[in-house]
Tab-separated table of C-alpha atoms and ligand atoms in Angstrom:
chain	number	residue	atom	x	y	z
A	1	MET	CA	22.991	-26.845	-23.106
A	2	ILE	CA	22.676	-23.255	-24.509
A	3	ASP	CA	19.309	-24.189	-26.217
A	4	GLU	CA	18.184	-25.848	-23.049
A	5	LEU	CA	18.795	-22.743	-21.160
A	6	LYS	CA	17.569	-20.350	-23.510
A	7	GLY	CA	14.505	-22.434	-23.300
A	8	GLU	CA	14.273	-21.814	-19.625
A	9	ALA	CA	14.577	-18.382	-19.999
A	10	LEU	CA	11.996	-18.164	-22.710
A	11	PHE	CA	9.670	-20.167	-20.523
A	12	ILE	CA	10.094	-17.316	-17.754
A	13	ARG	CA	9.477	-14.663	-20.332
A	14	GLU	CA	6.201	-16.368	-21.822
A	15	ASN	CA	4.900	-16.892	-18.082
A	16	VAL	CA	5.385	-12.904	-17.551
A	17	LYS	CA	3.464	-12.343	-20.835
A	18	LYS	CA	0.622	-14.707	-19.852
A	19	HIS	CA	0.562	-12.896	-16.562
A	20	HIS	CA	0.037	-9.651	-18.347
A	21	GLU	CA	-2.675	-11.191	-20.599
A	22	PHE	CA	-4.419	-12.362	-17.549
A	23	PHE	CA	-4.320	-9.156	-15.457
A	24	GLY	CA	-5.451	-7.545	-18.725
A	25	SER	CA	-8.593	-9.306	-18.694
A	26	ALA	CA	-9.312	-9.560	-14.738
A	27	LEU	CA	-10.400	-7.445	-11.995
A	28	PRO	CA	-7.319	-6.825	-10.000
A	29	MET	CA	-8.599	-5.922	-6.268
A	30	ILE	CA	-5.756	-6.667	-4.015
A	31	ALA	CA	-5.802	-3.475	-1.538
A	32	SER	CA	-2.237	-3.412	-1.650
A	33	GLU	CA	-1.539	-3.157	-5.315
A	34	ASN	CA	-1.707	-0.860	-8.198
A	35	ILE	CA	-0.318	0.042	-11.710
A	36	MET	CA	2.358	2.542	-12.446
A	37	SER	CA	1.843	5.251	-15.228
A	38	PRO	CA	4.144	4.640	-18.477
A	39	LEU	CA	6.223	7.383	-17.667
A	40	ALA	CA	7.130	5.723	-14.363
A	41	GLN	CA	7.262	2.351	-15.560
A	42	GLU	CA	10.117	3.396	-18.517
A	43	MET	CA	12.281	4.226	-15.439
A	44	LEU	CA	12.445	0.584	-14.409
A	45	ILE	CA	14.313	-0.422	-17.456
A	46	SER	CA	16.696	2.656	-17.462
A	47	ASP	CA	20.453	2.317	-16.707
A	48	PHE	CA	19.632	3.635	-13.096
A	49	HIS	CA	18.868	0.079	-12.493
A	50	ASN	CA	22.430	-0.916	-13.104
A	51	ARG	CA	24.137	1.607	-10.682
A	52	TYR	CA	25.112	2.262	-7.245
A	53	ALA	CA	24.668	5.309	-4.907
A	54	GLU	CA	25.195	5.226	-1.205
A	55	GLY	CA	24.781	8.478	1.081
A	56	HIS	CA	23.393	11.765	-0.072
A	57	PRO	CA	23.289	13.633	-3.170
A	58	GLY	CA	26.770	15.480	-3.257
A	59	ALA	CA	28.186	13.132	-0.594
A	60	ARG	CA	28.498	9.648	-2.242
A	61	TYR	CA	30.823	6.589	-1.930
A	62	TYR	CA	30.838	6.051	-5.724
A	63	GLN	CA	31.569	8.148	-8.584
A	64	GLY	CA	29.151	8.358	-11.777
A	65	ASN	CA	26.324	9.910	-9.819
A	66	GLU	CA	25.893	13.376	-11.162
A	67	TYR	CA	22.596	12.574	-12.917
A	68	VAL	CA	21.382	10.402	-10.007
A	69	ASP	CA	22.011	13.203	-7.574
A	70	ALA	CA	19.880	15.599	-9.400
A	71	VAL	CA	17.015	12.949	-9.583
A	72	GLU	CA	17.157	12.342	-6.098
A	73	ARG	CA	17.220	15.872	-5.072
A	74	LYS	CA	13.941	16.210	-6.994
A	75	VAL	CA	12.378	13.484	-5.584
A	76	ILE	CA	12.859	14.556	-2.322
A	77	GLU	CA	11.557	17.864	-3.059
A	78	LEU	CA	8.617	16.381	-4.640
A	79	ALA	CA	7.955	14.195	-1.663
A	80	LYS	CA	8.339	16.992	0.778
A	81	ARG	CA	5.897	19.255	-1.401
A	82	LEU	CA	3.228	16.493	-1.834
A	83	PHE	CA	3.075	15.465	1.792
A	84	ARG	CA	3.798	18.907	3.078
A	85	ALA	CA	6.383	17.235	5.216
A	86	GLU	CA	9.624	19.030	6.770
A	87	TYR	CA	11.649	15.724	6.237
A	88	ALA	CA	11.563	13.231	3.520
A	89	ASP	CA	13.847	9.959	2.900
A	90	VAL	CA	13.168	8.316	-0.216
A	91	ARG	CA	15.772	5.508	-0.091
A	92	PRO	CA	13.935	2.896	1.648
A	93	ILE	CA	13.599	0.136	-0.893
A	94	SER	CA	10.173	-1.263	0.474
A	95	GLY	CA	7.795	-0.270	3.114
A	96	THR	CA	8.953	-2.917	5.761
A	97	VAL	CA	12.606	-1.646	5.269
A	98	ALA	CA	11.419	1.944	5.851
A	99	ASN	CA	9.757	0.554	9.030
A	100	LEU	CA	12.982	-1.398	10.153
A	101	ALA	CA	14.866	1.940	9.662
A	102	VAL	CA	12.510	3.724	11.985
A	103	LEU	CA	12.898	1.125	14.344
A	104	PHE	CA	16.678	1.120	14.330
A	105	ALA	CA	16.525	4.835	14.599
A	106	LEU	CA	14.014	5.375	17.543
A	107	ALA	CA	13.854	2.249	19.551
A	108	LYS	CA	16.080	-0.325	21.102
A	109	PRO	CA	15.596	-4.014	22.069
A	110	GLY	CA	13.187	-4.179	25.113
A	111	ASP	CA	11.377	-1.108	24.460
A	112	LYS	CA	7.580	-1.272	24.229
A	113	ILE	CA	5.729	-0.159	21.331
A	114	THR	CA	1.917	0.026	21.337
A	115	THR	CA	0.298	-1.062	17.983
A	116	TYR	CA	-2.752	-2.540	16.357
A	117	SER	CA	-3.151	-6.527	16.512
A	118	VAL	CA	-2.710	-8.419	13.123
A	119	SER	CA	-6.193	-9.682	13.246
A	120	ASP	CA	-7.429	-6.096	13.857
A	121	GLY	CA	-5.753	-5.096	10.805
A	122	ALA	CA	-2.270	-4.540	11.472
A	123	HIS	CA	0.623	-4.947	9.150
A	124	ILE	CA	2.853	-7.806	9.865
A	125	SER	CA	5.899	-5.508	10.150
A	126	THR	CA	4.416	-4.262	13.381
A	127	ALA	CA	4.142	-7.509	15.061
A	128	LYS	CA	6.235	-9.716	17.372
A	129	PHE	CA	6.968	-11.926	14.429
A	130	GLY	CA	7.486	-9.105	12.101
A	131	ALA	CA	9.945	-6.137	12.024
A	132	VAL	CA	9.003	-4.811	15.621
A	133	GLY	CA	9.875	-8.434	17.114
A	134	VAL	CA	13.178	-8.419	14.674
A	135	ARG	CA	14.285	-5.051	16.495
A	136	GLY	CA	13.706	-6.847	19.889
A	137	CYS	CA	10.786	-4.572	20.962
A	138	GLU	CA	7.524	-5.442	22.556
A	139	PRO	CA	4.324	-4.813	20.887
A	140	VAL	CA	1.582	-4.069	23.097
A	141	PRO	CA	-1.932	-4.218	21.514
A	142	TYR	CA	-4.502	-1.575	21.359
A	143	PRO	CA	-7.824	-2.440	22.513
A	144	PHE	CA	-10.129	-2.544	19.499
A	145	ASP	CA	-13.683	-1.714	18.716
A	146	ARG	CA	-14.855	-4.425	16.389
A	147	GLU	CA	-18.189	-2.877	15.679
A	148	ASN	CA	-16.665	0.352	14.221
A	149	MET	CA	-13.487	-1.313	13.081
A	150	ASN	CA	-11.151	1.222	14.887
A	151	ILE	CA	-9.187	1.389	18.163
A	152	ASP	CA	-11.204	1.773	21.128
A	153	VAL	CA	-10.280	5.541	22.019
A	154	ASP	CA	-10.796	5.437	25.885
A	155	GLY	CA	-8.961	2.205	26.207
A	156	THR	CA	-6.298	3.232	23.942
A	157	ILE	CA	-5.780	6.537	25.978
A	158	LYS	CA	-5.696	4.406	29.233
A	159	LEU	CA	-3.322	2.048	27.486
A	160	ILE	CA	-0.944	4.585	26.227
A	161	LYS	CA	-0.737	6.645	29.508
A	162	GLU	CA	-0.119	3.061	31.689
A	163	ILE	CA	2.407	1.614	29.374
A	164	LYS	CA	4.171	4.859	28.230
A	165	PRO	CA	5.670	3.180	25.227
A	166	LYS	CA	8.687	4.363	23.354
A	167	ILE	CA	6.808	4.716	20.136
A	168	ALA	CA	2.774	4.701	19.742
A	169	LEU	CA	2.654	3.078	16.285
A	170	PHE	CA	-0.602	3.137	14.012
A	171	GLY	CA	0.069	0.790	10.923
A	172	CYS	CA	-2.519	-1.303	9.174
A	173	SER	CA	-3.301	-3.314	6.137
A	174	VAL	CA	-6.733	-2.808	6.734
A	175	TYR	CA	-7.430	0.962	7.520
A	176	LEU	CA	-11.342	1.256	6.932
A	177	PHE	CA	-11.443	4.322	8.907
A	178	PRO	CA	-8.955	7.263	10.047
A	179	THR	CA	-7.479	6.634	13.464
A	180	PRO	CA	-8.635	9.184	15.711
A	181	LEU	CA	-5.301	10.622	16.446
A	182	LYS	CA	-6.394	14.062	17.475
A	183	ASP	CA	-8.285	12.225	20.542
A	184	LEU	CA	-4.980	10.575	21.499
A	185	GLN	CA	-2.982	13.924	21.986
A	186	ASP	CA	-2.942	14.188	25.624
A	187	ALA	CA	-2.019	10.477	26.004
A	188	PHE	CA	0.971	11.014	23.604
A	189	GLN	CA	2.111	14.110	25.628
A	190	GLU	CA	1.926	12.163	29.045
A	191	ALA	CA	3.770	9.155	27.633
A	192	ASP	CA	6.314	11.633	26.045
A	193	CYS	CA	6.550	9.054	23.122
A	194	TYR	CA	7.283	8.983	19.342
A	195	VAL	CA	4.119	8.950	17.253
A	196	TRP	CA	4.603	6.716	14.136
A	197	TYR	CA	1.990	6.343	11.301
A	198	ASP	CA	2.472	3.605	8.745
A	199	GLY	CA	0.343	5.029	5.931
A	200	ALA	CA	1.399	2.576	3.347
A	201	HIS	CA	-2.089	1.651	2.327
A	202	VAL	CA	-3.455	5.180	2.411
A	203	LEU	CA	-0.622	7.322	1.085
A	204	GLY	CA	-2.358	8.314	-2.086
A	205	LEU	CA	-5.494	9.133	-0.233
A	206	ILE	CA	-3.651	11.320	2.250
A	207	ALA	CA	-1.642	13.143	-0.441
A	208	GLY	CA	-5.060	13.520	-2.176
A	209	GLY	CA	-6.612	15.321	0.910
A	210	LYS	CA	-8.811	12.339	1.729
A	211	PHE	CA	-8.662	9.825	4.675
A	212	GLN	CA	-6.696	11.895	7.293
A	213	ASP	CA	-3.509	13.963	7.615
A	214	PRO	CA	-1.191	12.309	10.257
A	215	LEU	CA	1.639	14.740	9.842
A	216	ARG	CA	-0.877	17.451	10.874
A	217	GLU	CA	-2.514	15.453	13.774
A	218	GLY	CA	0.475	14.894	16.006
A	219	VAL	CA	2.469	12.104	14.301
A	220	HIS	CA	6.195	12.623	13.983
A	221	VAL	CA	6.918	10.161	11.497
A	222	MET	CA	5.081	8.660	8.710
A	223	THR	CA	6.257	5.492	6.528
A	224	GLY	CA	4.776	3.695	3.769
A	225	SER	CA	5.376	1.851	0.604
A	226	THR	CA	4.814	3.551	-2.514
A	227	HIS	CA	2.610	1.170	-4.736
A	228	LYS	CA	-0.789	0.786	-3.235
A	229	THR	CA	-3.274	3.920	-3.187
A	230	LEU	CA	-0.202	6.011	-4.206
A	231	PRO	CA	0.477	4.264	-7.775
A	232	GLY	CA	4.247	4.094	-7.819
A	233	PRO	CA	7.030	1.632	-7.807
A	234	GLN	CA	7.621	-1.027	-5.194
A	235	ARG	CA	9.497	1.052	-2.752
A	236	GLY	CA	9.150	2.783	0.423
A	237	ILE	CA	9.265	6.468	2.018
A	238	ILE	CA	9.699	8.173	5.255
A	239	LEU	CA	8.348	11.291	5.897
A	240	ALA	CA	8.704	13.375	9.075
A	241	ASN	CA	8.056	16.426	11.055
A	242	PRO	CA	10.953	15.449	13.607
A	243	LYS	CA	10.508	16.089	17.302
A	244	HIS	CA	13.897	17.430	17.403
A	245	GLU	CA	17.165	17.612	15.416
A	246	LYS	CA	18.501	14.536	16.922
A	247	MET	CA	15.421	12.365	15.466
A	248	ARG	CA	16.260	13.839	12.011
A	249	LYS	CA	19.978	12.653	12.449
A	250	LYS	CA	18.691	9.075	13.836
A	251	LEU	CA	16.325	8.659	10.996
A	252	ASP	CA	18.795	9.307	8.282
A	253	TYR	CA	21.424	6.825	10.135
A	254	GLY	CA	18.701	4.456	10.482
A	255	VAL	CA	18.330	4.240	6.632
A	256	PHE	CA	22.021	4.514	5.714
A	257	PRO	CA	24.211	2.721	6.684
A	258	GLY	CA	21.223	1.100	8.938
A	259	VAL	CA	19.273	-1.043	6.631
A	260	VAL	CA	19.910	0.179	3.077
A	261	SER	CA	23.025	-0.247	1.069
A	262	ASN	CA	22.268	0.819	-2.487
A	263	HIS	CA	18.829	2.070	-2.879
A	264	HIS	CA	17.558	0.879	-6.313
A	265	LEU	CA	17.804	4.084	-8.435
A	266	HIS	CA	15.454	3.068	-11.222
A	267	THR	CA	12.536	2.639	-8.812
A	268	MET	CA	13.540	5.906	-7.077
A	269	ALA	CA	12.989	7.673	-10.581
A	270	ALA	CA	9.891	6.191	-10.933
A	271	LEU	CA	8.909	7.233	-7.500
A	272	GLY	CA	9.634	10.919	-8.554
A	273	ILE	CA	7.587	10.768	-11.672
A	274	THR	CA	4.666	9.353	-9.450
A	275	LEU	CA	4.895	12.045	-7.051
A	276	ALA	CA	4.771	14.693	-9.822
A	277	GLU	CA	1.611	13.107	-11.339
A	278	HIS	CA	-0.129	12.900	-7.822
A	279	ILE	CA	0.337	16.368	-7.339
A	280	VAL	CA	-1.472	17.028	-10.433
A	281	PHE	CA	-3.896	14.063	-10.440
A	282	GLY	CA	-3.996	12.779	-6.640
A	283	LYS	CA	-7.141	14.720	-5.218
A	284	GLU	CA	-9.277	13.629	-8.170
A	285	TYR	CA	-7.882	10.186	-8.060
A	286	ALA	CA	-8.432	9.985	-4.290
A	287	GLU	CA	-11.846	11.229	-4.320
A	288	GLN	CA	-12.970	8.659	-6.753
A	289	ILE	CA	-11.444	5.742	-5.132
A	290	VAL	CA	-13.332	6.393	-1.988
A	291	ARG	CA	-16.526	6.958	-3.965
A	292	ASN	CA	-16.013	3.814	-5.626
A	293	ALA	CA	-15.134	1.905	-2.435
A	294	LYS	CA	-18.197	3.254	-0.808
A	295	ALA	CA	-20.545	2.208	-3.893
A	296	LEU	CA	-18.983	-1.224	-4.223
A	297	GLY	CA	-19.644	-1.684	-0.441
A	298	GLN	CA	-23.167	-0.805	-0.843
A	299	ALA	CA	-23.872	-2.726	-3.921
A	300	LEU	CA	-22.171	-5.910	-2.545
A	301	TYR	CA	-24.371	-5.519	0.683
A	302	GLU	CA	-27.611	-5.113	-1.007
A	303	ARG	CA	-26.724	-8.414	-2.641
A	304	GLY	CA	-26.510	-10.370	0.453
A	305	ILE	CA	-22.768	-10.076	1.034
A	306	ASP	CA	-21.693	-9.178	4.773
A	307	VAL	CA	-19.540	-6.195	4.089
A	308	LEU	CA	-18.447	-4.828	7.509
A	309	CYS	CA	-19.523	-1.574	8.901
A	310	PRO	CA	-22.733	-0.719	6.817
A	311	HIS	CA	-23.700	1.766	9.582
A	312	LEU	CA	-20.665	3.731	8.645
A	313	GLY	CA	-20.699	3.662	5.117
A	314	PHE	CA	-18.422	0.688	4.980
A	315	THR	CA	-15.270	2.651	4.398
A	316	GLU	CA	-13.618	5.992	4.467
A	317	SER	CA	-10.529	4.362	2.313
A	318	HIS	CA	-10.053	2.210	-0.835
A	319	THR	CA	-10.579	-0.903	1.340
A	320	LEU	CA	-13.779	-3.046	2.043
A	321	VAL	CA	-13.758	-6.062	4.291
A	322	ALA	CA	-16.509	-8.795	4.087
A	323	ASP	CA	-17.104	-11.779	6.398
A	324	VAL	CA	-17.564	-14.625	4.046
A	325	SER	CA	-17.742	-17.308	6.707
A	326	LYS	CA	-21.170	-18.349	6.057
A	327	ASN	CA	-20.109	-18.472	1.886
A	328	GLY	CA	-17.572	-21.045	2.470
A	329	GLY	CA	-14.710	-18.880	4.230
A	330	GLY	CA	-12.009	-16.591	3.095
A	331	ALA	CA	-9.828	-19.055	1.554
A	332	TYR	CA	-12.680	-20.714	-0.520
A	333	VAL	CA	-14.284	-17.596	-1.463
A	334	ALA	CA	-10.653	-15.885	-2.713
A	335	GLU	CA	-10.101	-18.883	-4.763
A	336	ALA	CA	-13.437	-19.125	-6.508
A	337	LEU	CA	-13.212	-15.320	-7.184
A	338	GLU	CA	-9.583	-15.937	-8.693
A	339	LYS	CA	-10.899	-18.666	-11.105
A	340	ALA	CA	-13.580	-16.080	-12.256
A	341	GLY	CA	-10.722	-13.584	-12.866
A	342	ILE	CA	-11.492	-11.464	-9.854
A	343	ILE	CA	-8.251	-10.868	-7.666
A	344	VAL	CA	-8.921	-10.440	-3.915
A	345	ASN	CA	-7.211	-11.909	-0.831
A	346	LYS	CA	-8.565	-13.856	2.035
A	347	ASN	CA	-8.103	-11.765	5.308
A	348	LEU	CA	-8.290	-12.315	8.940
A	349	LEU	CA	-10.988	-10.413	10.731
A	350	PRO	CA	-10.748	-9.075	14.389
A	351	TRP	CA	-12.621	-12.432	15.726
A	352	ASP	CA	-10.367	-14.838	13.902
A	353	ASP	CA	-7.284	-16.483	15.609
A	354	VAL	CA	-4.183	-15.378	14.116
A	355	ASP	CA	-3.222	-19.093	13.491
A	356	SER	CA	-6.201	-19.282	11.063
A	357	ALA	CA	-4.345	-16.799	8.536
A	358	MET	CA	-4.620	-19.477	5.681
A	359	ASN	CA	-8.377	-19.942	6.367
A	360	PRO	CA	-9.984	-16.881	7.936
A	361	SER	CA	-13.346	-15.641	7.924
A	362	GLY	CA	-12.776	-12.661	5.627
A	363	ILE	CA	-11.884	-11.328	2.266
A	364	ARG	CA	-10.290	-7.816	1.738
A	365	ILE	CA	-11.231	-5.917	-1.380
A	366	GLY	CA	-9.515	-2.715	-2.910
A	367	VAL	CA	-10.721	-0.547	-5.648
A	368	GLN	CA	-7.744	1.941	-6.119
A	369	GLU	CA	-6.744	-0.336	-9.466
A	370	LEU	CA	-10.029	-0.489	-10.631
A	371	THR	CA	-10.288	3.236	-10.261
A	372	ARG	CA	-6.919	3.857	-11.767
A	373	ILE	CA	-8.151	2.103	-15.088
A	374	GLY	CA	-11.225	4.449	-15.292
A	375	MET	CA	-14.075	2.748	-13.462
A	376	LYS	CA	-16.696	4.862	-11.674
A	377	GLU	CA	-19.699	4.195	-9.194
A	378	ASN	CA	-21.929	2.734	-11.763
A	379	ASP	CA	-19.328	0.220	-12.816
A	380	MET	CA	-18.823	-0.795	-9.149
A	381	VAL	CA	-22.429	-1.967	-9.351
A	382	ASP	CA	-21.547	-4.226	-12.266
A	383	VAL	CA	-18.644	-5.561	-10.429
A	384	ALA	CA	-20.603	-6.424	-7.249
A	385	GLU	CA	-23.237	-8.148	-9.602
A	386	ILE	CA	-20.545	-10.303	-10.870
A	387	MET	CA	-19.019	-10.945	-7.637
A	388	LYS	CA	-22.452	-12.189	-6.288
A	389	LYS	CA	-22.875	-14.662	-9.097
A	390	VAL	CA	-19.704	-16.453	-7.492
A	391	ILE	CA	-20.143	-15.732	-3.736
A	392	ILE	CA	-24.089	-15.919	-3.244
A	393	ASP	CA	-25.319	-17.811	-6.438
A	394	GLY	CA	-22.479	-20.435	-6.591
A	395	LYS	CA	-22.281	-20.084	-10.279
A	396	ASP	CA	-19.384	-21.794	-12.140
A	397	PRO	CA	-16.282	-19.550	-11.787
A	398	LYS	CA	-15.238	-20.298	-15.418
A	399	GLU	CA	-18.617	-18.962	-16.797
A	400	VAL	CA	-18.358	-15.724	-14.883
A	401	ARG	CA	-14.635	-15.640	-16.146
A	402	LYS	CA	-16.090	-14.668	-19.580
A	403	GLU	CA	-18.252	-11.939	-18.081
A	404	VAL	CA	-15.193	-10.571	-16.257
A	405	ALA	CA	-13.193	-10.402	-19.539
A	406	GLU	CA	-16.068	-8.745	-21.385
A	407	LEU	CA	-16.371	-6.130	-18.868
A	408	ARG	CA	-12.713	-5.536	-18.774
A	409	LYS	CA	-12.631	-4.831	-22.511
A	410	ASN	CA	-14.047	-1.278	-21.665
A	411	PHE	CA	-11.391	-0.393	-19.253
A	412	THR	CA	-7.811	-0.714	-20.895
A	413	LYS	CA	-6.114	2.647	-20.266
A	414	ILE	CA	-4.381	4.217	-17.135
A	415	HIS	CA	-5.769	7.232	-15.621
A	416	TYR	CA	-4.668	10.196	-13.440
A	417	CYS	CA	-1.302	10.210	-15.228
A	418	PHE	CA	0.397	12.356	-17.848
A	419	THR	CA	0.145	9.874	-20.484
A	420	SER	CA	-3.673	9.026	-19.848
A	421	ASN	CA	-4.027	7.358	-23.082
A	422	ALA	CA	-1.649	4.659	-22.521
A	423	GLU	CA	-2.765	0.877	-22.039
A	424	ALA	CA	-2.722	-0.676	-18.789
A	425	TYR	CA	-0.964	-4.070	-18.573
A	426	LYS	CA	0.926	-3.618	-21.723
A	427	TYR	CA	3.706	-6.008	-22.210
A	428	TYR	CA	6.602	-4.082	-23.846
A	429	GLU	CA	8.320	-6.355	-26.282
A	430	LEU	CA	11.873	-5.116	-25.047
A	431	VAL	CA	14.058	-7.809	-26.729
A	432	LYS	CA	13.141	-8.515	-30.175
A	433	GLY	CA	14.250	-11.702	-32.027
A	434	VAL	CA	15.070	-13.929	-29.029
A	435	GLY	CA	15.405	-17.543	-30.050
B	1	LIG	N1	0.791	-7.118	3.350
B	1	LIG	C1	0.607	-6.204	2.399
B	1	LIG	C2	-1.003	-6.249	2.158
B	1	LIG	O1	-1.301	-5.157	2.743
B	1	LIG	O2	-1.343	-6.684	1.302
B	1	LIG	C3	1.321	-4.902	2.514
B	1	LIG	O3	2.648	-5.189	2.924
């Protein structure tokens, strides 16, 4: 029995090791992922993981939090500094949990919330079948300009003025271009609504001075996960310039006791280290991400792949979207690329029915992780050439896999962090001598 279950445990460990090897020789291009710095990774195996802390530093429900309190105070301070926010709550354990906290704080069942549609790029937590619906709120979609992959400004102004939503929410998993928030100010005023921006995908760009700066564009609250363009742990954050004191209290209560009990202290520590590193390296990193995304868009487009928005330079973020319906569809292309070691995801495009999520027209491509391991614009051309071999030339992905592994040999380090010489995707042999 012991031997059998030790075998099961080793099976799990072995597969995690294989995963490391796979990612270490692949091109990870999921737009919502990234790798943490070694210093941040170290926090994940600390004793912080084993402990509880509820409430606020200095006002806890458990003993033993002396050092946890010092860390939490520091993480809040770093978050406020990086995002120039009056208010930061670093306790949400994921982006969706942060969103639930805001929904419980600022809305009640039956309230209307204007938002992007999922097929136009919205995150699922903003949908009827996601957190907004779980709170019992009514999402009302913004009119969308498919050609420019953004809200239709005139239509959105009209909608907000008519509907007078409780919250005007802007939250996407595909943010190619900044939301023109400044153009909507009058509508926000007239509706007297809360303005909420879910910046999960672009937090690292925002902090690095790229894309847009929602908290200075009329947004009251910005949420996000902390592991995308901000290359931190799987966690969430709430940043705000509260409309009034009452809002501050509501947000606080929305998090705890609202939707978070213990807040996973090891990832909080990792977040703090990520924030400190981003204060130093974030600008340089964000600028390179956007340059790389544009370069990859151009190179793919020149090779016959239908990347959206060529007339706008493809993107202003880390993300590209391509319509691959003529190449076999999103599911087929994403799987073929995976076999070649190029990891992207199939993605709905605005003209897809939401029910076709398992076989949509598009793929979504992110360059934040390739940038993190040191790739520059000229490397994007190499990546595009390899992708073309699968998508356009229909070459055997297993053959292309060898080229991918060869290319990756030149990119083994994590950049834009305090320990820039460290190996990416390293498997740390924590437990020696098992078995
Ligand atoms: N749905 C995830 C993504 O954008 O990939 C984010 O939660």
